[in-house]
mmCIF file of C-alpha atoms in Angstrom:
data_model
loop_
_atom_site.group_PDB
_atom_site.id
_atom_site.type_symbol
_atom_site.label_atom_id
_atom_site.label_comp_id
_atom_site.label_asym_id
_atom_site.label_seq_id
_atom_site.Cartn_x
_atom_site.Cartn_y
_atom_site.Cartn_z
ATOM 1 C CA MET A 703 0.000 0.000 0.000
ATOM 2 C CA LEU A 704 2.798 2.379 0.936
ATOM 3 C CA LYS A 705 4.566 1.671 -2.350
ATOM 4 C CA ARG A 706 1.345 2.278 -4.295
ATOM 5 C CA LEU A 707 0.745 5.497 -2.396
ATOM 6 C CA ALA A 708 4.303 6.649 -3.107
ATOM 7 C CA VAL A 709 3.892 5.898 -6.804
ATOM 8 C CA ALA A 710 0.555 7.719 -6.871
ATOM 9 C CA LEU A 711 2.087 10.745 -5.181
ATOM 10 C CA THR A 712 5.011 10.752 -7.611
ATOM 11 C CA VAL A 713 2.678 10.594 -10.620
ATOM 12 C CA THR A 714 0.457 13.311 -9.179
ATOM 13 C CA THR A 715 3.459 15.542 -8.511
ATOM 14 C CA ALA A 716 4.736 14.987 -12.048
ATOM 15 C CA LEU A 717 1.342 15.834 -13.507
ATOM 16 C CA LEU A 718 1.102 18.981 -11.411
ATOM 17 C CA ALA A 719 4.609 20.009 -12.448
ATOM 18 C CA SER A 720 3.680 19.412 -16.064
ATOM 19 C CA ALA A 721 0.566 21.525 -15.682
ATOM 20 C CA VAL A 722 2.574 24.341 -14.135
ATOM 21 C CA ALA A 723 5.100 24.147 -16.965
ATOM 22 C CA LYS A 724 2.305 24.439 -19.492
ATOM 23 C CA ALA A 725 0.972 27.548 -17.781
ATOM 24 C CA GLU A 726 3.895 29.780 -18.889
ATOM 25 C CA THR A 727 2.373 33.178 -19.736
ATOM 26 C CA LEU A 728 4.446 36.039 -21.116
ATOM 27 C CA ARG A 729 3.341 39.684 -20.980
ATOM 28 C CA PHE A 730 4.003 41.763 -24.104
ATOM 29 C CA GLY A 731 3.607 45.534 -23.741
ATOM 30 C CA HIS A 732 4.044 47.918 -26.681
ATOM 31 C CA ALA A 733 3.153 51.424 -27.902
ATOM 32 C CA ASN A 734 1.294 50.603 -31.120
ATOM 33 C CA ALA A 735 -2.447 51.165 -31.221
ATOM 34 C CA PRO A 736 -5.300 49.063 -32.637
ATOM 35 C CA GLY A 737 -5.591 49.850 -36.326
ATOM 36 C CA GLU A 738 -1.816 49.921 -36.814
ATOM 37 C CA VAL A 739 -0.387 46.988 -38.712
ATOM 38 C CA LEU A 740 2.166 46.139 -36.018
ATOM 39 C CA ASN A 741 -0.537 45.783 -33.390
ATOM 40 C CA ASP A 742 -2.312 43.233 -35.592
ATOM 41 C CA LEU A 743 0.947 41.396 -36.224
ATOM 42 C CA PHE A 744 1.809 41.255 -32.526
ATOM 43 C CA ASN A 745 -1.530 39.556 -31.901
ATOM 44 C CA GLU A 746 -0.743 37.165 -34.751
ATOM 45 C CA PHE A 747 2.657 36.525 -33.158
ATOM 46 C CA ALA A 748 0.950 35.566 -29.887
ATOM 47 C CA GLU A 749 -1.423 33.185 -31.689
ATOM 48 C CA LYS A 750 1.381 31.495 -33.637
ATOM 49 C CA VAL A 751 3.543 31.037 -30.538
ATOM 50 C CA LYS A 752 0.646 29.448 -28.649
ATOM 51 C CA GLU A 753 -0.164 27.172 -31.582
ATOM 52 C CA ARG A 754 3.422 26.032 -32.170
ATOM 53 C CA SER A 755 4.101 25.465 -28.473
ATOM 54 C CA GLY A 756 0.961 23.377 -28.062
ATOM 55 C CA GLY A 757 -0.373 25.890 -25.558
ATOM 56 C CA GLU A 758 2.756 25.706 -23.377
ATOM 57 C CA LEU A 759 3.559 29.357 -24.142
ATOM 58 C CA GLU A 760 0.880 32.025 -24.038
ATOM 59 C CA ILE A 761 1.456 35.712 -24.727
ATOM 60 C CA GLN A 762 -0.798 38.430 -23.358
ATOM 61 C CA VAL A 763 -0.533 41.536 -25.548
ATOM 62 C CA PHE A 764 -1.005 45.017 -24.062
ATOM 63 C CA PRO A 765 -1.068 47.733 -26.782
ATOM 64 C CA SER A 766 -1.171 51.539 -26.695
ATOM 65 C CA GLU A 767 1.286 51.981 -23.795
ATOM 66 C CA GLN A 768 -1.187 50.392 -21.376
ATOM 67 C CA LEU A 769 1.716 49.198 -19.233
ATOM 68 C CA GLY A 770 3.800 52.359 -19.561
ATOM 69 C CA LYS A 771 5.537 54.658 -22.021
ATOM 70 C CA GLU A 772 7.994 53.165 -24.492
ATOM 71 C CA VAL A 773 11.091 53.972 -22.407
ATOM 72 C CA ASP A 774 9.376 52.673 -19.261
ATOM 73 C CA LEU A 775 8.552 49.385 -20.989
ATOM 74 C CA ILE A 776 12.235 48.931 -21.854
ATOM 75 C CA GLN A 777 13.178 49.367 -18.199
ATOM 76 C CA GLN A 778 10.519 46.839 -17.208
ATOM 77 C CA VAL A 779 11.989 44.334 -19.667
ATOM 78 C CA LYS A 780 15.484 44.966 -18.285
ATOM 79 C CA PHE A 781 14.427 44.089 -14.750
ATOM 80 C CA GLY A 782 12.105 41.228 -15.710
ATOM 81 C CA ALA A 783 8.883 43.011 -14.703
ATOM 82 C CA LEU A 784 7.766 42.720 -18.354
ATOM 83 C CA ASP A 785 8.666 39.833 -20.640
ATOM 84 C CA ILE A 786 8.506 41.312 -24.151
ATOM 85 C CA SER A 787 8.329 44.746 -25.756
ATOM 86 C CA ALA A 788 8.803 46.241 -29.229
ATOM 87 C CA PRO A 789 10.526 49.643 -29.067
ATOM 88 C CA SER A 790 12.260 51.584 -31.793
ATOM 89 C CA MET A 791 16.042 51.442 -31.651
ATOM 90 C CA PRO A 792 16.520 55.061 -30.496
ATOM 91 C CA ALA A 793 14.241 54.417 -27.521
ATOM 92 C CA MET A 794 16.993 52.142 -26.177
ATOM 93 C CA ALA A 795 19.617 54.895 -26.247
ATOM 94 C CA GLY A 796 19.232 55.321 -22.499
ATOM 95 C CA LEU A 797 20.777 51.860 -22.127
ATOM 96 C CA VAL A 798 23.079 51.606 -25.156
ATOM 97 C CA PRO A 799 23.538 55.097 -26.669
ATOM 98 C CA ALA A 800 25.017 53.812 -29.934
ATOM 99 C CA LEU A 801 21.794 51.994 -30.871
ATOM 100 C CA GLU A 802 20.519 55.480 -31.665
ATOM 101 C CA MET A 803 22.875 55.540 -34.683
ATOM 102 C CA ALA A 804 20.279 53.645 -36.721
ATOM 103 C CA SER A 805 18.160 56.815 -36.759
ATOM 104 C CA THR A 806 20.916 59.227 -37.741
ATOM 105 C CA PRO A 807 19.296 61.900 -39.944
ATOM 106 C CA PHE A 808 19.985 61.478 -43.652
ATOM 107 C CA LEU A 809 22.194 58.420 -43.057
ATOM 108 C CA TRP A 810 20.624 55.793 -45.303
ATOM 109 C CA THR A 811 20.182 55.634 -49.061
ATOM 110 C CA ASP A 812 17.323 53.157 -48.836
ATOM 111 C CA TRP A 813 15.774 50.423 -46.688
ATOM 112 C CA ALA A 814 17.802 47.604 -48.286
ATOM 113 C CA GLU A 815 21.045 49.313 -47.263
ATOM 114 C CA ALA A 816 19.816 49.881 -43.711
ATOM 115 C CA GLU A 817 18.592 46.326 -43.331
ATOM 116 C CA GLN A 818 21.886 44.851 -44.482
ATOM 117 C CA VAL A 819 23.931 46.975 -42.077
ATOM 118 C CA LEU A 820 21.635 46.617 -39.056
ATOM 119 C CA ARG A 821 21.611 42.839 -39.407
ATOM 120 C CA GLY A 822 25.364 42.710 -39.919
ATOM 121 C CA PRO A 823 28.506 42.832 -37.760
ATOM 122 C CA ALA A 824 28.548 46.638 -37.399
ATOM 123 C CA PHE A 825 25.757 46.498 -34.816
ATOM 124 C CA GLU A 826 26.579 43.143 -33.231
ATOM 125 C CA PRO A 827 28.683 44.600 -30.368
ATOM 126 C CA LEU A 828 25.742 46.835 -29.444
ATOM 127 C CA TRP A 829 23.301 43.931 -29.237
ATOM 128 C CA ASP A 830 25.883 42.078 -27.124
ATOM 129 C CA GLU A 831 26.099 45.056 -24.770
ATOM 130 C CA LEU A 832 22.319 45.205 -24.495
ATOM 131 C CA ARG A 833 22.249 41.528 -23.518
ATOM 132 C CA ASP A 834 25.282 41.388 -21.243
ATOM 133 C CA GLN A 835 24.851 44.685 -19.388
ATOM 134 C CA HIS A 836 21.087 45.213 -19.495
ATOM 135 C CA ASN A 837 19.515 41.734 -19.569
ATOM 136 C CA ILE A 838 17.711 42.297 -22.885
ATOM 137 C CA VAL A 839 17.792 39.855 -25.809
ATOM 138 C CA PRO A 840 16.591 40.808 -29.320
ATOM 139 C CA LEU A 841 14.057 38.419 -30.826
ATOM 140 C CA THR A 842 14.305 40.426 -34.017
ATOM 141 C CA LYS A 843 16.634 43.348 -34.669
ATOM 142 C CA ILE A 844 14.911 45.042 -37.545
ATOM 143 C CA SER A 845 11.388 45.790 -38.695
ATOM 144 C CA TYR A 846 10.515 48.591 -41.120
ATOM 145 C CA TRP A 847 8.213 51.306 -39.827
ATOM 146 C CA GLY A 848 8.870 54.081 -42.315
ATOM 147 C CA TRP A 849 10.697 57.252 -43.282
ATOM 148 C CA ARG A 850 10.000 60.045 -40.835
ATOM 149 C CA ASN A 851 8.651 63.353 -42.178
ATOM 150 C CA PHE A 852 7.604 66.664 -40.641
ATOM 151 C CA THR A 853 4.093 68.034 -40.265
ATOM 152 C CA PHE A 854 3.279 71.618 -39.274
ATOM 153 C CA THR A 855 0.180 73.516 -38.214
ATOM 154 C CA ASP A 856 0.277 75.988 -41.098
ATOM 155 C CA ARG A 857 3.868 76.908 -42.021
ATOM 156 C CA GLU A 858 5.179 75.652 -45.362
ATOM 157 C CA VAL A 859 8.653 74.306 -44.657
ATOM 158 C CA ARG A 860 11.074 73.615 -47.500
ATOM 159 C CA LYS A 861 14.412 74.409 -45.859
ATOM 160 C CA PRO A 862 15.738 74.582 -42.267
ATOM 161 C CA GLU A 863 15.343 78.362 -42.082
ATOM 162 C CA ASP A 864 11.585 77.920 -42.505
ATOM 163 C CA MET A 865 11.462 76.136 -39.120
ATOM 164 C CA ALA A 866 12.943 79.051 -37.157
ATOM 165 C CA GLY A 867 11.107 79.646 -33.883
ATOM 166 C CA LEU A 868 8.708 76.707 -34.201
ATOM 167 C CA LYS A 869 8.082 74.331 -31.298
ATOM 168 C CA ILE A 870 8.392 70.764 -32.570
ATOM 169 C CA ARG A 871 7.323 67.688 -30.628
ATOM 170 C CA VAL A 872 10.101 65.118 -30.355
ATOM 171 C CA PRO A 873 10.406 61.683 -28.718
ATOM 172 C CA GLU A 874 12.366 61.399 -25.485
ATOM 173 C CA SER A 875 15.641 60.667 -27.274
ATOM 174 C CA PRO A 876 18.732 62.929 -27.606
ATOM 175 C CA ILE A 877 19.152 62.599 -31.364
ATOM 176 C CA TRP A 878 15.812 64.306 -32.009
ATOM 177 C CA VAL A 879 16.640 67.163 -29.681
ATOM 178 C CA GLU A 880 19.957 67.823 -31.449
ATOM 179 C CA MET A 881 18.366 67.553 -34.908
ATOM 180 C CA ILE A 882 15.561 70.037 -34.199
ATOM 181 C CA ARG A 883 18.009 72.521 -32.667
ATOM 182 C CA ALA A 884 20.208 72.208 -35.751
ATOM 183 C CA PHE A 885 17.213 73.209 -37.868
ATOM 184 C CA GLY A 886 16.630 76.319 -35.746
ATOM 185 C CA ALA A 887 13.463 75.135 -33.989
ATOM 186 C CA ALA A 888 12.688 74.326 -30.344
ATOM 187 C CA PRO A 889 12.514 70.590 -29.482
ATOM 188 C CA THR A 890 9.616 69.800 -27.153
ATOM 189 C CA PRO A 891 9.469 66.248 -25.713
ATOM 190 C CA ILE A 892 5.884 64.984 -25.399
ATOM 191 C CA PRO A 893 4.815 61.372 -24.712
ATOM 192 C CA PHE A 894 3.666 59.534 -27.827
ATOM 193 C CA GLY A 895 0.123 59.024 -26.549
ATOM 194 C CA GLU A 896 -0.358 62.767 -26.030
ATOM 195 C CA VAL A 897 0.826 64.010 -29.446
ATOM 196 C CA TYR A 898 -2.582 64.399 -31.130
ATOM 197 C CA THR A 899 -3.917 66.525 -28.266
ATOM 198 C CA ALA A 900 -0.750 68.656 -28.230
ATOM 199 C CA LEU A 901 -1.134 69.315 -31.966
ATOM 200 C CA GLN A 902 -4.857 69.971 -31.688
ATOM 201 C CA GLN A 903 -4.388 72.445 -28.839
ATOM 202 C CA LYS A 904 -1.365 74.009 -30.573
ATOM 203 C CA THR A 905 0.882 73.285 -27.624
ATOM 204 C CA VAL A 906 3.452 72.621 -30.349
ATOM 205 C CA ASP A 907 3.650 73.819 -33.965
ATOM 206 C CA GLY A 908 4.578 70.496 -35.496
ATOM 207 C CA GLN A 909 5.880 66.969 -35.124
ATOM 208 C CA GLU A 910 7.653 64.317 -37.174
ATOM 209 C CA ASN A 911 6.784 60.654 -37.712
ATOM 210 C CA PRO A 912 6.542 58.037 -40.449
ATOM 211 C CA ILE A 913 3.557 58.288 -42.799
ATOM 212 C CA PRO A 914 1.820 55.223 -41.247
ATOM 213 C CA THR A 915 1.863 56.958 -37.852
ATOM 214 C CA ILE A 916 0.744 60.315 -39.260
ATOM 215 C CA TYR A 917 -2.133 58.523 -40.986
ATOM 216 C CA SER A 918 -3.241 56.042 -38.317
ATOM 217 C CA ARG A 919 -2.966 58.598 -35.508
ATOM 218 C CA LYS A 920 -4.800 61.157 -37.700
ATOM 219 C CA TYR A 921 -2.221 63.883 -37.185
ATOM 220 C CA TYR A 922 -3.031 65.157 -40.674
ATOM 221 C CA GLU A 923 -6.455 66.192 -39.365
ATOM 222 C CA VAL A 924 -4.850 68.859 -37.177
ATOM 223 C CA GLN A 925 -1.761 69.670 -39.263
ATOM 224 C CA GLY A 926 -2.081 71.718 -42.434
ATOM 225 C CA VAL A 927 1.337 70.966 -43.929
ATOM 226 C CA LEU A 928 3.286 67.742 -44.536
ATOM 227 C CA THR A 929 6.932 68.174 -45.569
ATOM 228 C CA LEU A 930 8.313 65.055 -47.245
ATOM 229 C CA ASP A 931 11.970 65.369 -46.251
ATOM 230 C CA ARG A 932 12.498 61.695 -45.229
ATOM 231 C CA HIS A 933 15.010 62.781 -42.596
ATOM 232 C CA MET A 934 15.108 59.500 -40.637
ATOM 233 C CA LEU A 935 14.355 55.833 -41.185
ATOM 234 C CA GLN A 936 12.515 54.285 -38.238
ATOM 235 C CA ASN A 937 13.354 50.715 -37.376
ATOM 236 C CA ASN A 938 11.504 48.784 -34.676
ATOM 237 C CA THR A 939 12.597 45.712 -32.742
ATOM 238 C CA VAL A 940 11.094 42.925 -30.641
ATOM 239 C CA LEU A 941 12.942 42.328 -27.348
ATOM 240 C CA ILE A 942 12.649 39.849 -24.507
ATOM 241 C CA SER A 943 13.948 40.017 -20.950
ATOM 242 C CA LYS A 944 17.014 37.798 -20.508
ATOM 243 C CA ILE A 945 15.536 36.796 -17.147
ATOM 244 C CA THR A 946 12.566 35.341 -19.030
ATOM 245 C CA TRP A 947 14.700 34.025 -21.898
ATOM 246 C CA ASP A 948 17.001 32.011 -19.655
ATOM 247 C CA ARG A 949 14.160 30.099 -18.031
ATOM 248 C CA LEU A 950 12.643 29.008 -21.364
ATOM 249 C CA SER A 951 13.494 25.762 -23.099
ATOM 250 C CA GLU A 952 15.560 25.848 -26.292
ATOM 251 C CA GLU A 953 12.477 24.792 -28.227
ATOM 252 C CA HIS A 954 10.436 27.686 -26.859
ATOM 253 C CA GLN A 955 13.285 30.100 -27.546
ATOM 254 C CA LYS A 956 13.414 28.848 -31.145
ATOM 255 C CA ILE A 957 9.670 29.349 -31.587
ATOM 256 C CA LEU A 958 9.790 32.902 -30.230
ATOM 257 C CA ARG A 959 12.730 33.886 -32.440
ATOM 258 C CA GLU A 960 11.281 32.374 -35.601
ATOM 259 C CA GLU A 961 7.830 33.867 -35.114
ATOM 260 C CA ALA A 962 9.248 37.285 -34.229
ATOM 261 C CA GLU A 963 11.342 37.217 -37.408
ATOM 262 C CA ALA A 964 8.289 36.127 -39.413
ATOM 263 C CA ILE A 965 6.131 39.041 -38.282
ATOM 264 C CA SER A 966 9.015 41.475 -38.738
ATOM 265 C CA LYS A 967 9.488 40.386 -42.342
ATOM 266 C CA LYS A 968 5.733 40.515 -42.966
ATOM 267 C CA ASN A 969 5.534 43.963 -41.396
ATOM 268 C CA SER A 970 8.375 45.314 -43.530
ATOM 269 C CA GLU A 971 6.615 44.157 -46.706
ATOM 270 C CA LEU A 972 3.149 45.348 -45.665
ATOM 271 C CA GLN A 973 4.284 48.653 -44.272
ATOM 272 C CA GLN A 974 6.079 49.814 -47.393
ATOM 273 C CA GLY A 975 2.951 49.237 -49.467
ATOM 274 C CA ARG A 976 0.727 50.854 -46.852
ATOM 275 C CA GLU A 977 3.059 53.831 -46.635
ATOM 276 C CA ARG A 978 2.393 54.676 -50.286
ATOM 277 C CA ASP A 979 -1.350 54.105 -49.963
ATOM 278 C CA MET A 980 -1.643 56.156 -46.774
ATOM 279 C CA LEU A 981 0.210 59.105 -48.291
ATOM 280 C CA GLU A 982 -2.252 59.046 -51.166
ATOM 281 C CA GLU A 983 -5.176 58.979 -48.703
ATOM 282 C CA ILE A 984 -3.741 61.992 -46.889
ATOM 283 C CA ARG A 985 -3.399 63.763 -50.225
ATOM 284 C CA LYS A 986 -7.003 62.949 -51.166
ATOM 285 C CA SER A 987 -8.323 64.175 -47.817
ATOM 286 C CA GLY A 988 -7.550 67.750 -48.829
ATOM 287 C CA ARG A 989 -6.770 68.619 -45.209
ATOM 288 C CA THR A 990 -3.011 68.799 -45.601
ATOM 289 C CA LYS A 991 -0.774 70.442 -48.191
ATOM 290 C CA ILE A 992 2.049 68.088 -49.131
ATOM 291 C CA ILE A 993 5.420 69.753 -49.744
ATOM 292 C CA GLU A 994 7.631 67.670 -52.023
ATOM 293 C CA ASP A 995 10.112 70.276 -53.336
ATOM 294 C CA VAL A 996 12.222 70.089 -50.180
ATOM 295 C CA ASP A 997 15.826 71.329 -50.120
ATOM 296 C CA ILE A 998 17.281 68.099 -48.743
ATOM 297 C CA GLU A 999 20.868 69.288 -49.215
ATOM 298 C CA ALA A 1000 20.200 72.311 -46.988
ATOM 299 C CA PHE A 1001 18.840 70.046 -44.245
ATOM 300 C CA LYS A 1002 21.881 67.757 -44.579
ATOM 301 C CA ALA A 1003 24.220 70.743 -44.368
ATOM 302 C CA ALA A 1004 22.505 71.911 -41.180
ATOM 303 C CA MET A 1005 23.152 68.489 -39.655
ATOM 304 C CA GLU A 1006 26.873 68.319 -40.522
ATOM 305 C CA PRO A 1007 28.127 70.152 -37.390
ATOM 306 C CA VAL A 1008 25.983 67.882 -35.200
ATOM 307 C CA TYR A 1009 27.404 64.535 -36.322
ATOM 308 C CA PRO A 1010 30.696 64.864 -34.360
ATOM 309 C CA GLN A 1011 28.736 65.664 -31.170
ATOM 310 C CA LEU A 1012 26.527 62.628 -31.700
ATOM 311 C CA ALA A 1013 29.520 60.406 -32.476
ATOM 312 C CA GLU A 1014 31.125 61.508 -29.222
ATOM 313 C CA ARG A 1015 28.138 60.185 -27.295
ATOM 314 C CA TRP A 1016 27.830 56.996 -29.350
ATOM 315 C CA GLY A 1017 31.549 56.238 -29.252
ATOM 316 C CA GLN A 1018 33.899 57.049 -32.121
ATOM 317 C CA GLU A 1019 34.685 53.376 -32.652
ATOM 318 C CA ASN A 1020 30.990 52.521 -33.063
ATOM 319 C CA TRP A 1021 30.378 55.431 -35.427
ATOM 320 C CA GLN A 1022 33.427 54.572 -37.554
ATOM 321 C CA ARG A 1023 32.397 50.902 -37.749
ATOM 322 C CA LEU A 1024 28.977 51.990 -39.019
ATOM 323 C CA GLN A 1025 30.462 54.375 -41.577
ATOM 324 C CA ASP A 1026 32.800 51.651 -42.837
ATOM 325 C CA ALA A 1027 29.933 49.170 -43.204
ATOM 326 C CA ILE A 1028 27.877 51.642 -45.230
ATOM 327 C CA ALA A 1029 30.849 52.542 -47.437
ATOM 328 C CA GLU A 1030 31.516 48.858 -48.132
ATOM 329 C CA ILE A 1031 27.927 48.291 -49.267
ATOM 330 C CA ARG A 1032 27.964 51.344 -51.522
ATOM 331 C CA LYS A 1033 31.110 50.090 -53.277
ATOM 332 C CA GLN A 1034 29.355 46.859 -54.324
#
């Protein structure tokens, strides 16, 4: 009887342990809102992970900064309070300043060039630093969100001098502050979720974002001018806390990485098509005048004195490695 009881207890314990193992739930907080393609893809990511893991991994998705602002979510991931998030690379500059280099104004020729460099060895030491010093592991390092452009309440901006005296909303990241100052305007940090209201109430005179954000967040409804200067390329990531990562099985790690890469690739393809369509919808709305004859060279010239200051913060070695990688691609 005692032997049977011992066996029964062992089996029961094993079953309970198995049940606990199958109850692994990961929390995924991000800034994208319903209606944006990335929000839909993050939900698809959660479904695919659950399906492939046989229900052993479940992901609860919290959009629209429900769990905190973008920079707060990164800190939560670092300390294991949040499992997964999907910030832009510059948002991580508070941890690894050189990750901000990906958003250097007027750096990239096109998306293909950026993708090749960001996936290559030039950025590898930065991802290693993020993992080793800040407990954050990238599930995917690159996902296209779009070229960033300016919108203004009513001023037609074609060159930096046209921005003189304007208050421009910027994200909480140093590179934006330096860029706006270089163009002669006043950088005004405002949380992402409060931008529409700030534009509507004229707390600021303008903002800058990719076309999909300008469209989905309806900024064009309260901004009379859209200047297509394509000053930055925004790249998003999907990150997981190393504290979470280390407790997962290799199989579960593989599933998360593969599914994150799958949605990132899908997003990059979808978003580029949507970017064109959304710009056309903004044009058709008649609410916003689209400025296309922009003096890009004048904007680049205004940025030239700023690059050495930025490189100082990023580390000269990191900046040179990036420049060398870009030069090598352009020789091909």
